[in-house]
Amino acid sequence: MTVKENFELAKKSYAKWGVRVDDVIETLKNVPISIHCWQGDDVGGFEVNKQELSGGIDVTGNYPGKATTPEELRSDLEKALSLIPGKHRVNLHAIYAETNGEVVERDQLEPKHFENWVKWAKENGLGLDYNPTLFSHPKAADGLTLSHPNEEIREFWINHCIGSRKISEYFGKVLGTPALTNIWIPDGYKDTPSDRLTPRKRLKESLDKIFAVKTDEKYNMDAVESKLFGIGSEAYVVGSHEFYLNYAMKNNKLCLLDTGHYHPTETVSNKISSMLLFSEKVALHVSRPVRWDSDHVVILDDELKEIALEIVRNDALNRVIIGLDFFDASINRVAAWTIGTRNMIKALLYAMLVPNEYLKQLQEGGNFTERLALMEEFKTYPFGAVWDYYCEKMGVPVRESWLEEVIAYEHEVLLKR
Ligand code: RNT
Ligand code: ZN
């Protein structure tokens, strides 16, 4: 049977439950995923005076072929994008600026340092998102940035964040699609603090200064990302979930939920509906926590499906900004992007192929037997046949055939670096 024949059969099973597969495919095409550039070079960046990765995050593994120049990184991203169905976005960090061999301090970065990225994004029909980089820097060596007791250090990072929002605004303007600026800081303490309040008070004041500078909402959106702990900040993180949730609500900013930044049994899927009742938009870093690490490659696990279901069944595809955040240096990096991004899209497709309205009615009517029975049966409905057809229709490899292309690219390009 061909992919198309399989698809036609699957379509019939879904139609029985009122799921319109052709409409689903049309919707899915228009859902952008913001793909993080930093999987391609282990969060290294291209600063002239490049520092070791710091900030309580770590990338383990030494798989050959990592990108060492912006050209290599863009070429690797292009390869991955050619294996991923749909039109997407690329998420940059300040350390990916191109400064022509000149040392440009982070608080001095301007849109011109991202000209090549913008040109490339235009050529490839991609939107861009952006992050100030508040780690891997001498001024972040104490593990404190926006909450640092030293005012000069705080000012440096405040200015870096303000400049970053202007760079995003520029991206949004020239690419015709608003860019998300996401602020994440590593600030915290390894051991029990004697004062939790003062650093948080300083973080609040720093954020107020950053957002006092207005950017055009048509082009730039601001998000703040919380964390529970990091390496070296095990006991206390200044920018906790409660801190940013309150800050975002009060100041009309987006809360960015990283799926790796909560207690092990706490799930982001269960937070989305609550967020949507109080904010127009919410942003995600979809990642995968494994023990101490919050950044494994995204797999199609139950939580990923549940997140997708929450987005889809709450009609929030335009309100939840989906970004990815993982970094694995122990496998082929182009494969890592491809696997993680395809999985995110697969999860959305899976969620769209569930008779969500009917299941809601069952719950409202107290029919929990049928709710459970159907939810379980739909797990083995022929979703794979629709996914294969979607890939074929979108002109990307079907099933695992993408891997041959990555292996060929590894031999022709990556291993020659
Ligand atoms: C770190 C945060 C943050 C980073 C990126 C590189 O715990 O998740 O989003 O991963 O900014
Ligand atoms: Zn993150």
Short mmCIF file of C-alpha atoms and ligand atoms in Angstrom, two decimals:
data_model
loop_
_atom_site.label_atom_id
_atom_site.label_comp_id
_atom_site.label_asym_id
_atom_site.label_seq_id
_atom_site.Cartn_x
_atom_site.Cartn_y
_atom_site.Cartn_z
CA MET A 1 0.00 0.00 0.00
CA THR A 2 1.21 3.48 -0.78
CA VAL A 3 1.43 6.28 1.74
CA LYS A 4 -1.62 7.83 0.12
CA GLU A 5 -3.67 4.62 0.28
CA ASN A 6 -2.79 4.15 3.93
CA PHE A 7 -3.79 7.73 4.55
CA GLU A 8 -7.16 7.32 2.84
CA LEU A 9 -7.95 4.36 5.08
CA ALA A 10 -6.89 6.24 8.20
CA LYS A 11 -8.98 9.21 7.15
CA LYS A 12 -12.06 7.00 7.17
CA SER A 13 -11.46 5.83 10.73
CA TYR A 14 -11.13 9.41 11.91
CA ALA A 15 -14.12 10.61 9.89
CA LYS A 16 -16.30 8.22 11.88
CA TRP A 17 -15.64 10.40 14.90
CA GLY A 18 -16.05 13.67 13.06
CA VAL A 19 -12.32 14.39 12.81
CA ARG A 20 -11.68 16.11 9.48
CA VAL A 21 -8.21 15.05 8.55
CA ASP A 22 -7.82 17.35 5.53
CA ASP A 23 -8.67 20.38 7.65
CA VAL A 24 -6.24 19.21 10.30
CA ILE A 25 -3.45 19.09 7.74
CA GLU A 26 -4.22 22.61 6.55
CA THR A 27 -4.12 23.88 10.14
CA LEU A 28 -0.91 22.08 10.99
CA LYS A 29 0.92 23.60 8.02
CA ASN A 30 0.55 27.02 9.58
CA VAL A 31 1.86 26.26 13.05
CA PRO A 32 5.40 27.58 13.39
CA ILE A 33 7.90 26.02 15.76
CA SER A 34 10.75 28.23 16.92
CA ILE A 35 13.85 26.08 16.45
CA HIS A 36 16.72 26.98 18.77
CA CYS A 37 19.98 27.54 16.91
CA TRP A 38 22.07 26.47 19.91
CA GLN A 39 21.61 22.70 19.43
CA GLY A 40 23.96 23.03 16.45
CA ASP A 41 27.06 24.14 18.35
CA ASP A 42 26.48 23.10 21.96
CA VAL A 43 25.45 26.62 23.08
CA GLY A 44 28.86 27.93 22.06
CA GLY A 45 28.16 30.99 19.92
CA PHE A 46 30.67 32.96 17.88
CA GLU A 47 31.96 35.66 20.14
CA VAL A 48 35.52 36.69 19.39
CA ASN A 49 36.46 36.32 23.04
CA LYS A 50 34.34 33.23 23.51
CA GLN A 51 34.05 31.95 27.08
CA GLU A 52 33.32 28.50 28.45
CA LEU A 53 29.63 27.64 28.76
CA SER A 54 28.41 28.71 32.20
CA GLY A 55 25.17 29.59 33.94
CA GLY A 56 24.38 26.21 35.42
CA ILE A 57 23.68 24.54 32.09
CA ASP A 58 25.90 21.93 30.51
CA VAL A 59 26.21 20.09 27.22
CA THR A 60 27.71 16.62 27.39
CA GLY A 61 29.12 14.51 24.56
CA ASN A 62 31.66 15.08 21.80
CA TYR A 63 29.99 13.85 18.64
CA PRO A 64 32.07 15.07 15.70
CA GLY A 65 31.07 17.83 13.30
CA LYS A 66 29.66 20.62 15.42
CA ALA A 67 29.24 23.97 13.70
CA THR A 68 32.14 26.31 14.39
CA THR A 69 31.15 29.25 12.18
CA PRO A 70 27.85 31.01 11.45
CA GLU A 71 27.98 29.66 7.90
CA GLU A 72 28.29 26.10 9.16
CA LEU A 73 25.50 26.60 11.65
CA ARG A 74 23.16 28.02 9.00
CA SER A 75 24.03 25.22 6.61
CA ASP A 76 23.27 22.63 9.32
CA LEU A 77 20.00 24.35 10.12
CA GLU A 78 19.07 24.32 6.44
CA LYS A 79 19.71 20.59 6.34
CA ALA A 80 17.48 20.02 9.37
CA LEU A 81 14.78 22.33 8.02
CA SER A 82 14.73 20.35 4.77
CA LEU A 83 13.72 17.28 6.79
CA ILE A 84 11.03 18.96 8.88
CA PRO A 85 7.57 19.58 7.41
CA GLY A 86 6.20 23.15 7.52
CA LYS A 87 7.51 26.73 7.74
CA HIS A 88 9.23 27.56 10.97
CA ARG A 89 11.30 30.07 12.92
CA VAL A 90 14.85 30.15 14.20
CA ASN A 91 15.66 31.25 17.73
CA LEU A 92 18.96 33.09 18.18
CA HIS A 93 21.02 34.10 21.20
CA ALA A 94 23.18 37.21 21.49
CA ILE A 95 26.33 35.05 21.34
CA TYR A 96 25.48 34.25 17.72
CA ALA A 97 26.20 37.82 16.61
CA GLU A 98 28.67 38.30 13.77
CA THR A 99 31.11 41.09 14.50
CA ASN A 100 33.76 40.63 11.80
CA GLY A 101 36.52 39.66 14.17
CA GLU A 102 35.94 42.69 16.37
CA VAL A 103 35.24 42.43 20.08
CA VAL A 104 31.79 43.94 20.64
CA GLU A 105 30.58 43.90 24.22
CA ARG A 106 27.10 42.44 24.62
CA ASP A 107 25.62 45.73 25.75
CA GLN A 108 26.86 47.25 22.48
CA LEU A 109 25.25 44.74 20.12
CA GLU A 110 23.03 46.14 17.38
CA PRO A 111 20.85 44.83 14.59
CA LYS A 112 23.75 45.22 12.16
CA HIS A 113 25.54 42.38 13.93
CA PHE A 114 22.75 40.08 12.80
CA GLU A 115 22.59 41.18 9.17
CA ASN A 116 23.66 37.79 7.84
CA TRP A 117 21.07 36.02 9.95
CA VAL A 118 18.33 38.35 8.74
CA LYS A 119 19.35 37.95 5.11
CA TRP A 120 19.38 34.19 5.52
CA ALA A 121 16.02 34.19 7.30
CA LYS A 122 14.52 36.21 4.45
CA GLU A 123 15.92 33.87 1.82
CA ASN A 124 14.55 30.86 3.67
CA GLY A 125 11.18 32.34 4.63
CA LEU A 126 11.92 32.03 8.35
CA GLY A 127 10.91 34.19 11.29
CA LEU A 128 13.52 34.94 13.96
CA ASP A 129 13.33 35.03 17.75
CA TYR A 130 16.00 36.24 20.11
CA ASN A 131 17.53 35.88 23.56
CA PRO A 132 19.97 38.09 25.41
CA THR A 133 22.83 35.90 26.68
CA LEU A 134 23.33 36.33 30.42
CA PHE A 135 25.83 33.52 30.90
CA SER A 136 29.24 32.44 29.55
CA HIS A 137 30.65 35.87 30.39
CA PRO A 138 33.09 37.30 32.99
CA LYS A 139 30.30 39.53 34.33
CA ALA A 140 28.20 36.43 35.00
CA ALA A 141 31.05 34.53 36.66
CA ASP A 142 29.56 34.94 40.14
CA GLY A 143 26.39 33.23 39.02
CA LEU A 144 24.49 36.51 39.35
CA THR A 145 23.50 39.00 36.64
CA LEU A 146 20.34 41.13 36.85
CA SER A 147 20.18 40.47 40.60
CA HIS A 148 23.88 41.07 41.30
CA PRO A 149 24.61 43.23 44.37
CA ASN A 150 27.02 45.30 42.25
CA GLU A 151 25.17 48.03 40.44
CA GLU A 152 27.64 48.29 37.57
CA ILE A 153 27.19 44.62 36.75
CA ARG A 154 23.43 44.96 36.89
CA GLU A 155 23.56 48.00 34.60
CA PHE A 156 25.62 46.09 32.06
CA TRP A 157 23.06 43.32 31.87
CA ILE A 158 20.12 45.73 31.89
CA ASN A 159 21.60 47.48 28.89
CA HIS A 160 22.22 44.18 27.18
CA CYS A 161 18.55 43.24 27.63
CA ILE A 162 17.32 46.61 26.38
CA GLY A 163 19.56 46.31 23.30
CA SER A 164 18.29 42.79 22.74
CA ARG A 165 14.70 43.95 22.65
CA LYS A 166 15.65 46.45 19.98
CA ILE A 167 17.34 43.76 17.95
CA SER A 168 14.14 41.68 18.17
CA GLU A 169 12.06 44.67 17.18
CA TYR A 170 14.25 45.01 14.12
CA PHE A 171 13.83 41.32 13.27
CA GLY A 172 10.09 41.67 13.59
CA LYS A 173 9.99 44.72 11.38
CA VAL A 174 12.14 43.45 8.53
CA LEU A 175 10.80 39.91 8.53
CA GLY A 176 7.16 40.89 8.93
CA THR A 177 6.55 38.60 11.89
CA PRO A 178 6.97 39.61 15.54
CA ALA A 179 10.03 38.27 17.32
CA LEU A 180 9.98 36.96 20.86
CA THR A 181 12.66 38.27 23.21
CA ASN A 182 13.07 35.83 26.04
CA ILE A 183 14.99 36.75 29.16
CA TRP A 184 16.48 33.89 31.09
CA ILE A 185 19.10 34.46 33.79
CA PRO A 186 21.10 31.87 35.73
CA ASP A 187 21.06 33.81 39.02
CA GLY A 188 20.98 31.70 42.13
CA TYR A 189 22.91 30.12 44.97
CA LYS A 190 24.42 26.70 45.47
CA ASP A 191 23.55 26.66 49.13
CA THR A 192 20.75 27.80 51.39
CA PRO A 193 20.40 31.57 51.18
CA SER A 194 20.23 33.75 54.27
CA ASP A 195 18.11 36.20 52.30
CA ARG A 196 15.84 35.19 49.46
CA LEU A 197 14.11 38.51 49.16
CA THR A 198 16.88 41.00 48.40
CA PRO A 199 18.11 39.37 45.16
CA ARG A 200 14.52 39.05 43.95
CA LYS A 201 13.88 42.68 44.76
CA ARG A 202 16.90 43.63 42.67
CA LEU A 203 15.76 41.39 39.81
CA LYS A 204 12.38 43.07 39.88
CA GLU A 205 13.98 46.51 39.71
CA SER A 206 16.27 45.46 36.86
CA LEU A 207 13.33 44.12 34.86
CA ASP A 208 11.40 47.33 35.47
CA LYS A 209 14.30 49.29 33.99
CA ILE A 210 14.55 46.94 31.02
CA PHE A 211 10.84 47.20 30.20
CA ALA A 212 10.66 50.94 30.86
CA VAL A 213 12.12 51.27 27.36
CA LYS A 214 9.22 50.73 25.02
CA THR A 215 9.37 48.62 21.88
CA ASP A 216 6.66 48.28 19.26
CA GLU A 217 4.39 45.37 20.19
CA LYS A 218 3.77 44.69 16.53
CA TYR A 219 7.38 43.62 16.19
CA ASN A 220 8.67 42.57 19.59
CA MET A 221 7.10 40.46 22.33
CA ASP A 222 8.77 40.12 25.73
CA ALA A 223 8.93 36.92 27.73
CA VAL A 224 10.54 35.94 31.02
CA GLU A 225 11.66 32.36 31.74
CA SER A 226 11.80 30.83 35.20
CA LYS A 227 13.81 27.91 36.51
CA LEU A 228 13.81 25.68 39.55
CA PHE A 229 17.52 24.94 39.94
CA GLY A 230 20.71 24.70 37.92
CA ILE A 231 24.18 23.27 38.34
CA GLY A 232 25.63 25.44 41.08
CA SER A 233 22.27 27.01 41.92
CA GLU A 234 20.77 23.93 43.54
CA ALA A 235 19.36 25.63 46.63
CA TYR A 236 17.90 28.81 45.22
CA VAL A 237 17.14 30.44 41.89
CA VAL A 238 16.23 34.12 41.96
CA GLY A 239 13.94 33.95 38.92
CA SER A 240 11.62 31.24 40.19
CA HIS A 241 8.24 30.36 38.67
CA GLU A 242 6.26 32.36 41.22
CA PHE A 243 8.54 35.34 40.73
CA TYR A 244 8.07 35.49 36.99
CA LEU A 245 4.44 34.45 36.97
CA ASN A 246 3.63 37.38 39.22
CA TYR A 247 5.95 39.71 37.34
CA ALA A 248 4.48 38.77 33.97
CA MET A 249 0.87 39.11 35.11
CA LYS A 250 1.41 42.46 36.74
CA ASN A 251 3.44 43.92 33.88
CA ASN A 252 1.68 42.36 30.93
CA LYS A 253 4.66 40.27 29.80
CA LEU A 254 4.66 36.73 28.53
CA CYS A 255 5.51 33.92 30.88
CA LEU A 256 7.76 31.39 29.23
CA LEU A 257 7.41 27.88 30.63
CA ASP A 258 10.36 25.60 29.99
CA THR A 259 9.17 22.00 30.34
CA GLY A 260 12.45 21.08 32.03
CA HIS A 261 12.23 23.70 34.75
CA TYR A 262 9.77 22.25 37.24
CA HIS A 263 9.65 19.58 39.91
CA PRO A 264 9.81 16.09 38.41
CA THR A 265 6.12 15.29 38.83
CA GLU A 266 4.92 18.79 38.01
CA THR A 267 3.83 19.13 34.40
CA VAL A 268 3.64 22.11 32.10
CA SER A 269 0.67 20.56 30.31
CA ASN A 270 -1.41 21.12 33.44
CA LYS A 271 -0.39 24.78 33.62
CA ILE A 272 -1.37 25.87 30.12
CA SER A 273 -5.13 26.20 30.67
CA SER A 274 -4.60 28.29 33.79
CA MET A 275 -2.17 30.55 31.98
CA LEU A 276 -4.57 31.03 29.09
CA LEU A 277 -7.32 32.26 31.39
CA PHE A 278 -5.19 35.16 32.53
CA SER A 279 -2.87 35.99 29.62
CA GLU A 280 -3.44 36.48 25.94
CA LYS A 281 -0.30 34.54 25.13
CA VAL A 282 2.04 32.08 26.76
CA ALA A 283 5.43 30.91 25.49
CA LEU A 284 7.02 27.49 25.79
CA HIS A 285 10.49 26.01 25.70
CA VAL A 286 9.73 22.44 24.93
CA SER A 287 12.50 20.30 26.31
CA ARG A 288 12.88 17.00 28.16
CA PRO A 289 14.06 16.71 31.73
CA VAL A 290 16.04 13.62 32.71
CA ARG A 291 17.23 13.60 36.34
CA TRP A 292 19.52 16.63 36.76
CA ASP A 293 19.31 17.66 33.13
CA SER A 294 16.52 19.74 31.70
CA ASP A 295 17.65 19.68 28.08
CA HIS A 296 17.41 16.25 26.47
CA VAL A 297 16.12 15.92 22.90
CA VAL A 298 12.33 16.03 22.82
CA ILE A 299 10.72 12.63 22.31
CA LEU A 300 7.10 11.75 21.60
CA ASP A 301 6.28 10.92 25.19
CA ASP A 302 3.02 11.26 27.10
CA GLU A 303 3.80 14.74 28.39
CA LEU A 304 4.57 16.05 24.92
CA LYS A 305 1.23 14.71 23.67
CA GLU A 306 -0.53 16.18 26.68
CA ILE A 307 1.01 19.60 26.02
CA ALA A 308 -0.11 19.42 22.40
CA LEU A 309 -3.60 18.35 23.48
CA GLU A 310 -3.86 21.33 25.83
CA ILE A 311 -2.88 23.71 23.04
CA VAL A 312 -5.22 22.15 20.50
CA ARG A 313 -8.28 21.41 22.60
CA ASN A 314 -8.20 24.91 24.10
CA ASP A 315 -8.07 26.40 20.64
CA ALA A 316 -4.79 28.09 21.50
CA LEU A 317 -2.58 27.45 18.48
CA ASN A 318 -2.33 31.21 18.03
CA ARG A 319 -1.81 31.92 21.70
CA VAL A 320 0.87 29.46 22.69
CA ILE A 321 4.23 30.32 21.19
CA ILE A 322 6.06 27.05 20.76
CA GLY A 323 9.84 27.11 20.99
CA LEU A 324 12.27 24.27 21.54
CA ASP A 325 15.19 24.11 23.95
CA PHE A 326 17.46 21.08 24.08
CA PHE A 327 21.12 20.40 23.47
CA ASP A 328 22.75 17.03 23.07
CA ALA A 329 26.34 16.71 21.90
CA SER A 330 26.42 12.91 22.09
CA ILE A 331 24.49 12.38 18.84
CA ASN A 332 24.48 13.94 15.39
CA ARG A 333 23.28 17.49 16.00
CA VAL A 334 21.31 17.77 12.77
CA ALA A 335 19.54 14.56 13.74
CA ALA A 336 18.83 16.00 17.20
CA TRP A 337 17.04 19.01 15.67
CA THR A 338 15.20 16.80 13.21
CA ILE A 339 14.03 14.30 15.82
CA GLY A 340 12.98 16.93 18.37
CA THR A 341 11.17 19.19 15.93
CA ARG A 342 9.45 16.39 14.05
CA ASN A 343 8.26 15.10 17.40
CA MET A 344 6.79 18.45 18.38
CA ILE A 345 4.89 18.58 15.09
CA LYS A 346 3.85 14.95 15.42
CA ALA A 347 2.44 15.66 18.86
CA LEU A 348 0.37 18.54 17.49
CA LEU A 349 -0.93 16.34 14.70
CA TYR A 350 -1.74 13.62 17.21
CA ALA A 351 -3.69 16.11 19.32
CA MET A 352 -5.61 17.42 16.32
CA LEU A 353 -6.68 13.89 15.41
CA VAL A 354 -8.49 13.34 18.69
CA PRO A 355 -12.25 14.07 18.80
CA ASN A 356 -11.65 16.75 21.40
CA GLU A 357 -15.11 18.32 21.34
CA TYR A 358 -16.84 15.02 21.84
CA LEU A 359 -14.53 14.07 24.69
CA LYS A 360 -15.27 17.39 26.39
CA GLN A 361 -18.98 16.67 26.15
CA LEU A 362 -18.47 13.27 27.73
CA GLN A 363 -16.73 14.87 30.67
CA GLU A 364 -19.39 17.55 31.07
CA GLY A 365 -22.02 14.82 31.04
CA GLY A 366 -20.18 12.81 33.66
CA ASN A 367 -19.57 9.92 31.30
CA PHE A 368 -16.11 9.04 32.51
CA THR A 369 -16.26 5.44 31.29
CA GLU A 370 -16.60 6.46 27.66
CA ARG A 371 -14.11 9.30 28.17
CA LEU A 372 -11.43 6.89 29.36
CA ALA A 373 -12.33 4.19 26.82
CA LEU A 374 -12.07 6.57 23.86
CA MET A 375 -9.00 8.38 25.07
CA GLU A 376 -7.25 5.03 25.32
CA GLU A 377 -8.50 3.71 21.97
CA PHE A 378 -7.42 6.86 20.16
CA LYS A 379 -3.85 6.25 21.27
CA THR A 380 -3.65 3.43 18.72
CA TYR A 381 -5.63 5.03 15.93
CA PRO A 382 -3.66 5.18 12.64
CA PHE A 383 -2.06 8.53 13.35
CA GLY A 384 1.23 7.35 11.77
CA ALA A 385 -0.48 7.02 8.39
CA VAL A 386 -1.57 10.66 8.53
CA TRP A 387 1.88 11.75 9.65
CA ASP A 388 3.52 9.89 6.75
CA TYR A 389 1.12 11.47 4.30
CA TYR A 390 1.72 14.91 5.79
CA CYS A 391 5.49 14.52 5.34
CA GLU A 392 5.06 13.32 1.75
CA LYS A 393 2.70 16.15 0.93
CA MET A 394 5.06 18.71 2.45
CA GLY A 395 7.97 17.34 0.43
CA VAL A 396 10.08 16.02 3.30
CA PRO A 397 11.27 12.44 3.85
CA VAL A 398 8.67 9.94 5.03
CA ARG A 399 9.35 7.95 8.22
CA GLU A 400 12.99 7.19 9.02
CA SER A 401 14.22 7.89 5.49
CA TRP A 402 15.35 11.34 6.70
CA LEU A 403 18.15 9.58 8.57
CA GLU A 404 19.89 8.53 5.33
CA GLU A 405 20.10 12.17 4.39
CA VAL A 406 21.61 13.09 7.72
CA ILE A 407 24.15 10.28 7.43
CA ALA A 408 25.08 11.42 3.93
CA TYR A 409 25.44 15.00 5.20
CA GLU A 410 27.60 13.75 8.04
CA HIS A 411 29.97 12.08 5.59
CA GLU A 412 30.02 14.85 3.05
CA VAL A 413 30.06 17.84 5.37
CA LEU A 414 30.24 17.28 9.12
CA LEU A 415 33.15 14.83 9.24
CA LYS A 416 35.25 17.07 7.00
CA ARG A 417 35.21 19.92 9.52
C1 RNT B 1 18.36 27.38 30.69
C2 RNT B 1 17.18 27.90 29.95
C3 RNT B 1 17.50 28.71 28.73
C4 RNT B 1 18.67 28.18 27.93
C5 RNT B 1 18.89 28.87 26.62
C6 RNT B 1 20.20 28.53 26.01
O1 RNT B 1 18.01 26.53 31.70
O2 RNT B 1 16.34 26.86 29.61
O3 RNT B 1 16.38 28.88 27.96
O4 RNT B 1 18.54 26.81 27.70
O5 RNT B 1 18.70 30.20 26.75
ZN ZN B 2 14.73 27.25 28.27
#
